[in-house]
């Protein structure tokens, strides 16, 4: 009796490092997506009947989350990402609309708009290694 041949699966791990041309090609798409996200957050805020000047004042509030970096890069990245993730803003806005709370919905709209503004500027969610390391690449000056 012959035994069937056995096959061994080999997996090869490769790390994707896009070259400069790939990054240059995709960057305008990411910035356009950020603009659309910002516009959606602004429209949601104004739809709630709130004044545009309040939007401008509240737009920078999510950056208070950077205070987490005082406790280290990992805690800083977690706090920053919670405040800058699109899903957080959408969830808070949705919850505010569901319960009929304009302030909660407005907070969500601000988070959505701020997330879009950061993506337009090329800032991404933070990695736990350093504030400069983001899911969109390293920010700041190259050394």
JSON list of C-alpha atoms in Angstrom, two decimals:
[
{"chain": "A", "resi": 1, "resn": "UNK", "atom": "CA", "xyz": [0.00, 0.00, 0.00]},
{"chain": "A", "resi": 2, "resn": "UNK", "atom": "CA", "xyz": [1.38, 3.37, -0.90]},
{"chain": "A", "resi": 3, "resn": "UNK", "atom": "CA", "xyz": [0.93, 6.37, 1.22]},
{"chain": "A", "resi": 4, "resn": "UNK", "atom": "CA", "xyz": [-0.29, 9.59, -0.34]},
{"chain": "A", "resi": 5, "resn": "UNK", "atom": "CA", "xyz": [2.37, 12.23, -0.68]},
{"chain": "A", "resi": 6, "resn": "UNK", "atom": "CA", "xyz": [2.36, 14.81, 2.05]},
{"chain": "A", "resi": 7, "resn": "UNK", "atom": "CA", "xyz": [2.65, 18.43, 1.29]},
{"chain": "A", "resi": 8, "resn": "UNK", "atom": "CA", "xyz": [4.16, 20.94, 3.56]},
{"chain": "A", "resi": 9, "resn": "UNK", "atom": "CA", "xyz": [2.97, 24.48, 3.39]},
{"chain": "A", "resi": 10, "resn": "UNK", "atom": "CA", "xyz": [5.70, 27.00, 3.43]},
{"chain": "A", "resi": 11, "resn": "UNK", "atom": "CA", "xyz": [4.92, 30.53, 4.31]},
{"chain": "A", "resi": 12, "resn": "UNK", "atom": "CA", "xyz": [7.17, 33.34, 3.45]},
{"chain": "A", "resi": 13, "resn": "UNK", "atom": "CA", "xyz": [6.97, 36.49, 5.46]},
{"chain": "A", "resi": 14, "resn": "UNK", "atom": "CA", "xyz": [7.62, 39.68, 3.57]},
{"chain": "A", "resi": 15, "resn": "UNK", "atom": "CA", "xyz": [7.41, 43.20, 4.76]},
{"chain": "A", "resi": 16, "resn": "UNK", "atom": "CA", "xyz": [5.82, 45.68, 2.44]},
{"chain": "A", "resi": 17, "resn": "UNK", "atom": "CA", "xyz": [7.88, 48.81, 2.05]},
{"chain": "A", "resi": 18, "resn": "UNK", "atom": "CA", "xyz": [6.33, 51.03, -0.59]},
{"chain": "A", "resi": 19, "resn": "UNK", "atom": "CA", "xyz": [8.79, 53.06, -2.56]},
{"chain": "A", "resi": 20, "resn": "UNK", "atom": "CA", "xyz": [8.66, 56.83, -2.86]},
{"chain": "A", "resi": 21, "resn": "UNK", "atom": "CA", "xyz": [6.73, 56.72, -6.15]},
{"chain": "A", "resi": 22, "resn": "UNK", "atom": "CA", "xyz": [3.98, 54.60, -4.60]},
{"chain": "A", "resi": 23, "resn": "UNK", "atom": "CA", "xyz": [3.68, 56.98, -1.65]},
{"chain": "A", "resi": 24, "resn": "UNK", "atom": "CA", "xyz": [3.64, 60.02, -3.92]},
{"chain": "A", "resi": 25, "resn": "UNK", "atom": "CA", "xyz": [0.88, 58.42, -5.99]},
{"chain": "A", "resi": 26, "resn": "UNK", "atom": "CA", "xyz": [-1.38, 57.52, -3.06]},
{"chain": "A", "resi": 27, "resn": "UNK", "atom": "CA", "xyz": [-0.87, 60.68, -0.96]},
{"chain": "A", "resi": 28, "resn": "UNK", "atom": "CA", "xyz": [-3.35, 62.86, -2.95]},
{"chain": "A", "resi": 29, "resn": "UNK", "atom": "CA", "xyz": [-6.01, 60.14, -2.57]},
{"chain": "A", "resi": 30, "resn": "UNK", "atom": "CA", "xyz": [-5.50, 60.05, 1.18]},
{"chain": "A", "resi": 31, "resn": "UNK", "atom": "CA", "xyz": [-5.66, 63.84, 1.42]},
{"chain": "A", "resi": 32, "resn": "UNK", "atom": "CA", "xyz": [-8.87, 63.92, -0.65]},
{"chain": "A", "resi": 33, "resn": "UNK", "atom": "CA", "xyz": [-10.36, 61.30, 1.64]},
{"chain": "A", "resi": 34, "resn": "UNK", "atom": "CA", "xyz": [-9.36, 63.47, 4.60]},
{"chain": "A", "resi": 35, "resn": "UNK", "atom": "CA", "xyz": [-11.04, 66.49, 2.99]},
{"chain": "A", "resi": 36, "resn": "UNK", "atom": "CA", "xyz": [-14.26, 64.53, 2.50]},
{"chain": "A", "resi": 37, "resn": "UNK", "atom": "CA", "xyz": [-14.16, 63.33, 6.11]},
{"chain": "A", "resi": 38, "resn": "UNK", "atom": "CA", "xyz": [-13.57, 66.87, 7.36]},
{"chain": "A", "resi": 39, "resn": "UNK", "atom": "CA", "xyz": [-16.48, 68.14, 5.25]},
{"chain": "A", "resi": 40, "resn": "UNK", "atom": "CA", "xyz": [-18.76, 65.41, 6.62]},
{"chain": "A", "resi": 41, "resn": "UNK", "atom": "CA", "xyz": [-17.87, 66.35, 10.20]},
{"chain": "A", "resi": 42, "resn": "UNK", "atom": "CA", "xyz": [-18.43, 70.05, 9.51]},
{"chain": "A", "resi": 43, "resn": "UNK", "atom": "CA", "xyz": [-21.75, 69.37, 7.78]},
{"chain": "A", "resi": 44, "resn": "UNK", "atom": "CA", "xyz": [-22.88, 67.20, 10.68]},
{"chain": "A", "resi": 45, "resn": "UNK", "atom": "CA", "xyz": [-21.96, 69.89, 13.19]},
{"chain": "A", "resi": 46, "resn": "UNK", "atom": "CA", "xyz": [-23.76, 72.62, 11.25]},
{"chain": "A", "resi": 47, "resn": "UNK", "atom": "CA", "xyz": [-26.75, 70.32, 10.65]},
{"chain": "A", "resi": 48, "resn": "UNK", "atom": "CA", "xyz": [-27.20, 70.21, 14.41]},
{"chain": "A", "resi": 49, "resn": "UNK", "atom": "CA", "xyz": [-27.85, 73.96, 14.30]},
{"chain": "A", "resi": 50, "resn": "UNK", "atom": "CA", "xyz": [-24.62, 74.93, 16.01]},
{"chain": "A", "resi": 51, "resn": "UNK", "atom": "CA", "xyz": [-22.63, 78.03, 15.05]},
{"chain": "A", "resi": 52, "resn": "UNK", "atom": "CA", "xyz": [-19.58, 77.77, 12.80]},
{"chain": "A", "resi": 53, "resn": "UNK", "atom": "CA", "xyz": [-17.42, 79.69, 15.29]},
{"chain": "A", "resi": 54, "resn": "UNK", "atom": "CA", "xyz": [-18.06, 77.01, 17.91]},
{"chain": "A", "resi": 55, "resn": "UNK", "atom": "CA", "xyz": [-16.86, 74.46, 15.37]},
{"chain": "A", "resi": 56, "resn": "UNK", "atom": "CA", "xyz": [-13.60, 76.38, 14.94]},
{"chain": "A", "resi": 57, "resn": "UNK", "atom": "CA", "xyz": [-13.07, 76.61, 18.71]},
{"chain": "A", "resi": 58, "resn": "UNK", "atom": "CA", "xyz": [-13.80, 72.93, 19.35]},
{"chain": "A", "resi": 59, "resn": "UNK", "atom": "CA", "xyz": [-11.87, 71.58, 16.36]},
{"chain": "A", "resi": 60, "resn": "UNK", "atom": "CA", "xyz": [-8.54, 71.46, 18.22]},
{"chain": "A", "resi": 61, "resn": "UNK", "atom": "CA", "xyz": [-9.92, 69.88, 21.40]},
{"chain": "A", "resi": 62, "resn": "UNK", "atom": "CA", "xyz": [-9.10, 66.28, 20.31]},
{"chain": "A", "resi": 63, "resn": "UNK", "atom": "CA", "xyz": [-5.40, 67.19, 20.38]},
{"chain": "A", "resi": 64, "resn": "UNK", "atom": "CA", "xyz": [-5.63, 67.35, 24.17]},
{"chain": "A", "resi": 65, "resn": "UNK", "atom": "CA", "xyz": [-5.31, 63.55, 23.90]},
{"chain": "A", "resi": 66, "resn": "UNK", "atom": "CA", "xyz": [-1.57, 64.08, 23.32]},
{"chain": "A", "resi": 67, "resn": "UNK", "atom": "CA", "xyz": [-1.24, 64.48, 27.08]},
{"chain": "A", "resi": 68, "resn": "UNK", "atom": "CA", "xyz": [-1.08, 60.68, 27.20]},
{"chain": "A", "resi": 69, "resn": "UNK", "atom": "CA", "xyz": [2.48, 60.91, 25.88]},
{"chain": "A", "resi": 70, "resn": "UNK", "atom": "CA", "xyz": [3.50, 62.22, 29.29]},
{"chain": "A", "resi": 71, "resn": "UNK", "atom": "CA", "xyz": [3.01, 58.62, 30.49]},
{"chain": "A", "resi": 72, "resn": "UNK", "atom": "CA", "xyz": [4.99, 57.11, 27.62]},
{"chain": "A", "resi": 73, "resn": "UNK", "atom": "CA", "xyz": [4.66, 56.35, 23.91]},
{"chain": "A", "resi": 74, "resn": "UNK", "atom": "CA", "xyz": [2.37, 53.31, 24.26]},
{"chain": "A", "resi": 75, "resn": "UNK", "atom": "CA", "xyz": [-0.21, 55.01, 26.50]},
{"chain": "A", "resi": 76, "resn": "UNK", "atom": "CA", "xyz": [0.12, 58.17, 24.43]},
{"chain": "A", "resi": 77, "resn": "UNK", "atom": "CA", "xyz": [-0.56, 56.28, 21.20]},
{"chain": "A", "resi": 78, "resn": "UNK", "atom": "CA", "xyz": [-3.63, 54.57, 22.65]},
{"chain": "A", "resi": 79, "resn": "UNK", "atom": "CA", "xyz": [-5.18, 57.80, 23.96]},
{"chain": "A", "resi": 80, "resn": "UNK", "atom": "CA", "xyz": [-4.29, 59.71, 20.80]},
{"chain": "A", "resi": 81, "resn": "UNK", "atom": "CA", "xyz": [-5.72, 56.99, 18.55]},
{"chain": "A", "resi": 82, "resn": "UNK", "atom": "CA", "xyz": [-8.98, 56.76, 20.47]},
{"chain": "A", "resi": 83, "resn": "UNK", "atom": "CA", "xyz": [-9.49, 60.49, 19.98]},
{"chain": "A", "resi": 84, "resn": "UNK", "atom": "CA", "xyz": [-8.34, 60.49, 16.35]},
{"chain": "A", "resi": 85, "resn": "UNK", "atom": "CA", "xyz": [-9.90, 57.32, 14.98]},
{"chain": "A", "resi": 86, "resn": "UNK", "atom": "CA", "xyz": [-12.79, 57.89, 12.59]},
{"chain": "A", "resi": 87, "resn": "UNK", "atom": "CA", "xyz": [-14.77, 55.05, 14.16]},
{"chain": "A", "resi": 88, "resn": "UNK", "atom": "CA", "xyz": [-14.76, 56.80, 17.55]},
{"chain": "A", "resi": 89, "resn": "UNK", "atom": "CA", "xyz": [-16.24, 59.97, 16.10]},
{"chain": "A", "resi": 90, "resn": "UNK", "atom": "CA", "xyz": [-18.85, 58.12, 14.06]},
{"chain": "A", "resi": 91, "resn": "UNK", "atom": "CA", "xyz": [-19.87, 56.01, 17.09]},
{"chain": "A", "resi": 92, "resn": "UNK", "atom": "CA", "xyz": [-20.21, 59.06, 19.34]},
{"chain": "A", "resi": 93, "resn": "UNK", "atom": "CA", "xyz": [-22.13, 61.04, 16.71]},
{"chain": "A", "resi": 94, "resn": "UNK", "atom": "CA", "xyz": [-24.42, 58.06, 16.11]},
{"chain": "A", "resi": 95, "resn": "UNK", "atom": "CA", "xyz": [-25.01, 57.60, 19.82]},
{"chain": "A", "resi": 96, "resn": "UNK", "atom": "CA", "xyz": [-25.82, 61.29, 20.18]},
{"chain": "A", "resi": 97, "resn": "UNK", "atom": "CA", "xyz": [-28.33, 61.13, 17.35]},
{"chain": "A", "resi": 98, "resn": "UNK", "atom": "CA", "xyz": [-29.85, 57.92, 18.74]},
{"chain": "A", "resi": 99, "resn": "UNK", "atom": "CA", "xyz": [-30.45, 59.40, 22.19]},
{"chain": "A", "resi": 100, "resn": "UNK", "atom": "CA", "xyz": [-31.36, 62.85, 20.89]},
{"chain": "A", "resi": 101, "resn": "UNK", "atom": "CA", "xyz": [-28.40, 64.61, 22.49]},
{"chain": "A", "resi": 102, "resn": "UNK", "atom": "CA", "xyz": [-27.06, 67.51, 20.43]},
{"chain": "A", "resi": 103, "resn": "UNK", "atom": "CA", "xyz": [-23.92, 67.94, 22.58]},
{"chain": "A", "resi": 104, "resn": "UNK", "atom": "CA", "xyz": [-22.96, 64.27, 22.20]},
{"chain": "A", "resi": 105, "resn": "UNK", "atom": "CA", "xyz": [-23.66, 64.29, 18.46]},
{"chain": "A", "resi": 106, "resn": "UNK", "atom": "CA", "xyz": [-21.65, 67.52, 18.15]},
{"chain": "A", "resi": 107, "resn": "UNK", "atom": "CA", "xyz": [-18.70, 65.94, 19.98]},
{"chain": "A", "resi": 108, "resn": "UNK", "atom": "CA", "xyz": [-18.78, 63.07, 17.50]},
{"chain": "A", "resi": 109, "resn": "UNK", "atom": "CA", "xyz": [-18.95, 65.47, 14.55]},
{"chain": "A", "resi": 110, "resn": "UNK", "atom": "CA", "xyz": [-15.92, 67.33, 15.91]},
{"chain": "A", "resi": 111, "resn": "UNK", "atom": "CA", "xyz": [-13.98, 64.07, 16.23]},
{"chain": "A", "resi": 112, "resn": "UNK", "atom": "CA", "xyz": [-14.89, 63.11, 12.65]},
{"chain": "A", "resi": 113, "resn": "UNK", "atom": "CA", "xyz": [-13.87, 66.53, 11.31]},
{"chain": "A", "resi": 114, "resn": "UNK", "atom": "CA", "xyz": [-10.63, 66.56, 13.31]},
{"chain": "A", "resi": 115, "resn": "UNK", "atom": "CA", "xyz": [-9.74, 63.09, 12.03]},
{"chain": "A", "resi": 116, "resn": "UNK", "atom": "CA", "xyz": [-10.30, 64.30, 8.47]},
{"chain": "A", "resi": 117, "resn": "UNK", "atom": "CA", "xyz": [-8.26, 67.44, 9.07]},
{"chain": "A", "resi": 118, "resn": "UNK", "atom": "CA", "xyz": [-5.33, 65.39, 10.34]},
{"chain": "A", "resi": 119, "resn": "UNK", "atom": "CA", "xyz": [-5.49, 63.01, 7.38]},
{"chain": "A", "resi": 120, "resn": "UNK", "atom": "CA", "xyz": [-5.54, 66.00, 5.01]},
{"chain": "A", "resi": 121, "resn": "UNK", "atom": "CA", "xyz": [-2.36, 67.23, 6.68]},
{"chain": "A", "resi": 122, "resn": "UNK", "atom": "CA", "xyz": [-0.77, 63.78, 6.34]},
{"chain": "A", "resi": 123, "resn": "UNK", "atom": "CA", "xyz": [-1.01, 62.79, 10.01]},
{"chain": "A", "resi": 124, "resn": "UNK", "atom": "CA", "xyz": [-2.08, 59.28, 10.83]},
{"chain": "A", "resi": 125, "resn": "UNK", "atom": "CA", "xyz": [-2.87, 57.11, 13.80]},
{"chain": "A", "resi": 126, "resn": "UNK", "atom": "CA", "xyz": [0.13, 56.69, 16.07]},
{"chain": "A", "resi": 127, "resn": "UNK", "atom": "CA", "xyz": [2.24, 53.58, 16.51]},
{"chain": "A", "resi": 128, "resn": "UNK", "atom": "CA", "xyz": [3.42, 52.74, 20.03]},
{"chain": "A", "resi": 129, "resn": "UNK", "atom": "CA", "xyz": [7.09, 53.22, 19.13]},
{"chain": "A", "resi": 130, "resn": "UNK", "atom": "CA", "xyz": [7.12, 57.03, 18.84]},
{"chain": "A", "resi": 131, "resn": "UNK", "atom": "CA", "xyz": [4.83, 60.02, 18.30]},
{"chain": "A", "resi": 132, "resn": "UNK", "atom": "CA", "xyz": [6.42, 60.46, 14.85]},
{"chain": "A", "resi": 133, "resn": "UNK", "atom": "CA", "xyz": [5.56, 56.91, 13.74]},
{"chain": "A", "resi": 134, "resn": "UNK", "atom": "CA", "xyz": [2.10, 56.70, 12.16]},
{"chain": "A", "resi": 135, "resn": "UNK", "atom": "CA", "xyz": [0.13, 54.30, 10.00]},
{"chain": "A", "resi": 136, "resn": "UNK", "atom": "CA", "xyz": [0.74, 56.71, 7.11]},
{"chain": "A", "resi": 137, "resn": "UNK", "atom": "CA", "xyz": [4.52, 56.77, 7.64]},
{"chain": "A", "resi": 138, "resn": "UNK", "atom": "CA", "xyz": [6.95, 58.77, 9.73]},
{"chain": "A", "resi": 139, "resn": "UNK", "atom": "CA", "xyz": [6.21, 62.44, 10.26]},
{"chain": "A", "resi": 140, "resn": "UNK", "atom": "CA", "xyz": [8.67, 65.21, 10.93]},
{"chain": "A", "resi": 141, "resn": "UNK", "atom": "CA", "xyz": [12.15, 65.84, 9.64]},
{"chain": "A", "resi": 142, "resn": "UNK", "atom": "CA", "xyz": [14.30, 62.98, 8.43]},
{"chain": "A", "resi": 143, "resn": "UNK", "atom": "CA", "xyz": [17.63, 62.61, 10.19]}
]
